[in-house]
Amino acid sequence: MKEMLLCKYGELILKGLNKNYFETNLLRTIRHRLRTVGDFEVTNAQSTIYVEPLSENEDIDEAEDVLCKIFGLIAVSRAIVVEKDIEKIVEAAKSYIPKFLVGAKSFKADSRRSDKRFPLTSPQISARVGDAVGDMCPDIEIDMKHPEITVMTEIREKYAFIHAGAKKGAGGMPMGTGGRALLLLSGGIDSPVAGFMMAKRGVTVDALHFESYPYTSEQARDKVLELARLLTAYTGKINVHVVSVTRLQEELRDRCDEEYFTLLLRRSMMRIACRLAAQYDEAALITGESLGQVASQTLPALVVTDHEADRPVFRPLIGMDKEEIVQIARRIGTFETSILPYEDCCTVFTPRHPKTKPELEKVEAEERKLDLAALEDEAVASVVHYPVESYR
Ligand code: ATP
Ligand code: MG
């Protein structure tokens, strides 16, 4: 018995003339990611992607997990491949399907016949398969309206496929179809989620992390690299750029009004990020900010911060509550790492009473107390690159 994985496209099915471009990107990503799992042939026909193991030793469970994290796919079905002969189909259903029905209360059989030369109609196929499976699993009810599991028989071009439903895919748009953006990645809960959400729309994500060693630790940097590694299961390779803002922060602390520390740092972060984004050909920035979450994320504070950006700043979490963000972080597997207790540069030298309604002129007056250009040059020059590629 041979199993295959059948993958269904998401939104890209709606694309007109550009569909090929999206399809090619998606296939390339699938082939690339599966290479670390084993030998699989990936083909597509009629808006379905077929993933076929090339030997009996390939790990189908692992391949299924990997596929469920690839943006652009909305469903992944694990199916048995059968010759297009109704008797063989019925036999295969009897031996293959029962294990998927263990613990289920109800099922129905359905079928689709895209090869109209097949001698039985869809209802006839469903009836034969449904009866056979029902005989094998007498304790499970048949429920035509709201079945817990739908046993599907598909008669396609070359083969017939039988499966017991699909796993939900990651949705979104294929990687690399949405341009490139630089994610400001802290060690917190929010920014990895923000990166995930933009990658879901096809954006290729690289990351920029600011550190303030020795005020922040090496563990804090390792944590950020681990978060990036966890994200690669969805985003593909991430180049993490780490920039030191130690001197900049010390100067801010020594020369500026405490109320403005965080805001001044965030404006410097924006300028540095835009310079690096220009250098690395990233069209936008991404942050994990959510309106009102902290003093530096009030609307007036964001206006003052954004003033320094020369490209769009995507904030996919802007309208979300913390609880909603946490839910996604748990689902994508970054939460447990995010809550490890290491300092972030934004939490060293934090003001006791940060400004929540800053005025641009006052902020700019504070900035004139420093040789910011030199300090930011120094920060940009400190950049260290960590290519992170793992996918598991
Ligand atoms: P997060 O989980 O993103 O850390 P947070 O509530 O701690 O959330 P802030 O510390 O205020 O948020 O930071 C807001 C955003 O600024 C982050 O989501 C991130 O995009 C960016 N940011 C903060 N600290 C850093 C850092 N050290 N390096 C890069 N980006 C940062
Ligand atoms: Mg943070």
XYZ file of N, CA, C and O and ligand atoms in Angstrom, residues 183-194 207-212 216 224 227 241 243 245 262 265-266 269-270 286-290 293-297 302 314-315 317 322 325 338 343-347, ligand 1:
235
model
N 12.353 42.357 10.233
C 11.607 42.250 11.491
C 12.471 42.714 12.649
O 13.580 42.217 12.837
N 11.966 43.666 13.427
C 12.665 44.055 14.648
C 12.316 43.014 15.701
O 11.197 42.979 16.208
N 13.287 42.152 15.964
C 13.021 40.970 16.792
C 13.637 41.144 18.169
O 14.856 41.198 18.325
N 12.767 41.250 19.176
C 13.246 41.300 20.557
C 13.138 39.872 21.069
O 12.814 38.968 20.323
N 13.375 39.671 22.350
C 13.221 38.310 22.873
C 11.826 38.074 23.416
O 11.575 37.060 24.050
N 10.913 39.019 23.169
C 9.601 38.939 23.797
C 8.615 38.034 23.079
O 8.989 37.267 22.184
N 7.368 38.153 23.478
C 6.320 37.296 22.917
C 5.841 37.835 21.573
O 5.534 37.081 20.649
N 5.793 39.165 21.459
C 5.087 39.777 20.329
C 5.826 39.733 19.000
O 5.238 39.416 17.965
N 7.101 40.087 19.019
C 7.771 40.254 17.721
C 7.873 38.955 16.899
O 7.697 39.010 15.674
N 8.101 37.769 17.522
C 8.090 36.561 16.681
C 6.718 36.347 16.015
O 6.645 35.924 14.861
N 5.664 36.683 16.750
C 4.315 36.520 16.187
C 4.116 37.484 15.010
O 3.553 37.124 13.970
N 4.633 38.709 15.180
C 4.520 39.691 14.087
C 5.248 39.182 12.839
O 4.747 39.304 11.716
N 15.751 39.414 10.184
C 15.524 39.980 11.513
C 16.679 40.858 11.958
O 17.832 40.634 11.588
N 16.324 41.844 12.760
C 17.314 42.740 13.346
C 17.090 42.748 14.851
O 15.971 42.997 15.319
N 18.153 42.454 15.582
C 18.048 42.472 17.037
C 19.044 43.474 17.614
O 20.214 43.489 17.233
N 18.560 44.294 18.524
C 19.433 45.250 19.201
C 19.791 44.691 20.571
O 18.909 44.244 21.307
N 21.075 44.732 20.867
C 21.473 44.275 22.202
C 22.322 45.334 22.879
O 22.823 46.261 22.224
N 22.437 45.168 24.177
C 23.156 46.174 24.946
C 24.085 45.458 25.921
O 23.966 45.600 27.126
N 22.659 43.550 28.635
C 21.912 42.349 28.225
C 22.943 41.228 28.083
O 24.120 41.485 27.827
N 17.121 34.963 21.259
C 16.610 35.578 20.029
C 16.920 34.685 18.819
O 16.077 34.483 17.938
N 14.536 31.877 18.879
C 13.211 32.289 18.388
C 13.210 32.326 16.858
O 12.257 31.873 16.212
N 20.437 39.869 12.063
C 21.502 40.858 12.204
C 21.445 41.392 13.636
O 20.381 41.805 14.095
N 22.836 44.110 16.371
C 23.495 45.417 16.454
C 23.635 45.810 17.926
O 22.694 45.646 18.705
N 23.794 48.491 20.834
C 23.436 49.881 21.139
C 23.890 50.275 22.545
O 23.347 51.189 23.156
N 13.180 55.695 26.560
C 12.687 54.607 25.703
C 12.371 55.124 24.310
O 12.721 54.507 23.309
N 15.456 55.875 22.322
C 16.057 54.619 21.871
C 15.272 54.056 20.687
O 15.840 53.621 19.686
N 13.951 54.126 20.779
C 13.130 53.565 19.711
C 13.299 54.350 18.406
O 13.272 53.778 17.320
N 16.480 53.203 17.003
C 16.273 51.857 16.432
C 15.670 51.952 15.025
O 16.071 51.248 14.119
N 14.696 52.842 14.882
C 14.037 53.014 13.581
C 15.034 53.483 12.531
O 15.072 52.971 11.422
N 9.088 45.473 10.183
C 7.977 44.831 10.902
C 8.270 44.950 12.396
O 9.395 44.678 12.820
N 7.278 45.364 13.172
C 7.463 45.353 14.629
C 6.278 44.634 15.284
O 5.233 44.440 14.663
N 6.465 44.293 16.545
C 5.408 43.585 17.278
C 4.599 44.527 18.146
O 4.060 44.114 19.165
N 4.498 45.781 17.755
C 3.780 46.731 18.600
C 2.266 46.543 18.527
O 1.723 46.169 17.491
N 1.637 46.832 19.669
C 0.182 46.709 19.769
C -0.307 47.969 20.475
O 0.240 48.348 21.522
N -0.190 49.071 24.387
C 0.319 47.994 25.259
C 1.253 48.536 26.346
O 1.187 48.127 27.493
N 2.143 49.438 25.958
C 3.049 50.099 26.916
C 3.171 51.572 26.498
O 2.668 51.960 25.437
N 3.885 52.354 27.316
C 3.962 53.803 27.073
C 4.491 54.130 25.678
O 4.044 55.089 25.043
N 5.437 53.330 25.190
C 6.025 53.658 23.886
C 5.134 53.203 22.731
O 5.490 53.359 21.574
N 3.968 52.642 23.058
C 3.065 52.188 21.992
C 1.711 52.898 22.017
O 0.723 52.398 21.491
N 3.851 56.364 18.909
C 4.111 55.707 17.613
C 4.323 56.751 16.511
O 5.139 56.544 15.615
N 5.296 47.761 9.158
C 4.144 46.874 9.348
C 4.053 46.484 10.810
O 5.029 46.045 11.411
N 2.835 46.647 11.353
C 2.586 46.278 12.747
C 1.358 45.357 12.771
O 0.256 45.799 13.112
N 0.225 43.329 14.729
C -0.455 43.064 16.003
C -1.141 44.306 16.555
O -1.633 44.295 17.674
N -3.210 41.206 24.139
C -2.086 40.330 24.492
C -2.516 38.859 24.439
O -1.774 38.009 23.951
N -2.425 37.464 21.090
C -1.037 37.296 20.613
C -0.429 36.038 21.242
O 0.220 35.240 20.564
N 9.963 32.543 24.427
C 9.792 33.983 24.662
C 9.721 34.334 26.147
O 10.155 35.417 26.540
N 16.926 39.959 30.069
C 16.698 41.389 29.808
C 16.726 41.692 28.310
O 17.491 41.087 27.561
N 15.922 42.651 27.896
C 15.997 43.179 26.536
C 16.557 44.599 26.662
O 16.419 45.231 27.720
N 17.168 45.104 25.587
C 17.749 46.452 25.701
C 16.684 47.500 26.013
O 16.987 48.543 26.581
N 15.418 47.211 25.628
C 14.351 48.176 25.934
C 13.997 48.169 27.417
O 13.273 49.039 27.880
N 14.451 47.161 28.152
C 14.076 47.118 29.568
C 15.251 47.468 30.484
O 15.123 47.426 31.693
P 7.928 41.908 22.311
O 7.362 40.608 22.590
O 7.931 42.179 20.893
O 9.253 42.132 22.945
P 7.071 44.022 24.015
O 5.777 44.216 24.588
O 8.219 43.675 24.895
O 6.906 42.930 22.924
P 8.510 46.407 23.326
O 9.665 45.937 24.114
O 7.876 47.658 23.665
O 7.383 45.300 23.178
O 8.942 46.493 21.821
C 8.046 46.753 20.820
C 8.627 46.245 19.526
O 9.894 46.855 19.279
C 8.923 44.763 19.532
O 7.793 44.012 19.196
C 10.010 44.654 18.511
O 9.485 44.650 17.207
C 10.792 45.936 18.729
N 11.897 45.690 19.684
C 11.914 45.841 21.010
N 13.111 45.505 21.539
C 13.878 45.144 20.494
C 15.227 44.669 20.362
N 16.012 44.505 21.406
N 15.675 44.394 19.121
C 14.880 44.547 18.035
N 13.611 44.961 18.106
C 13.115 45.272 19.311
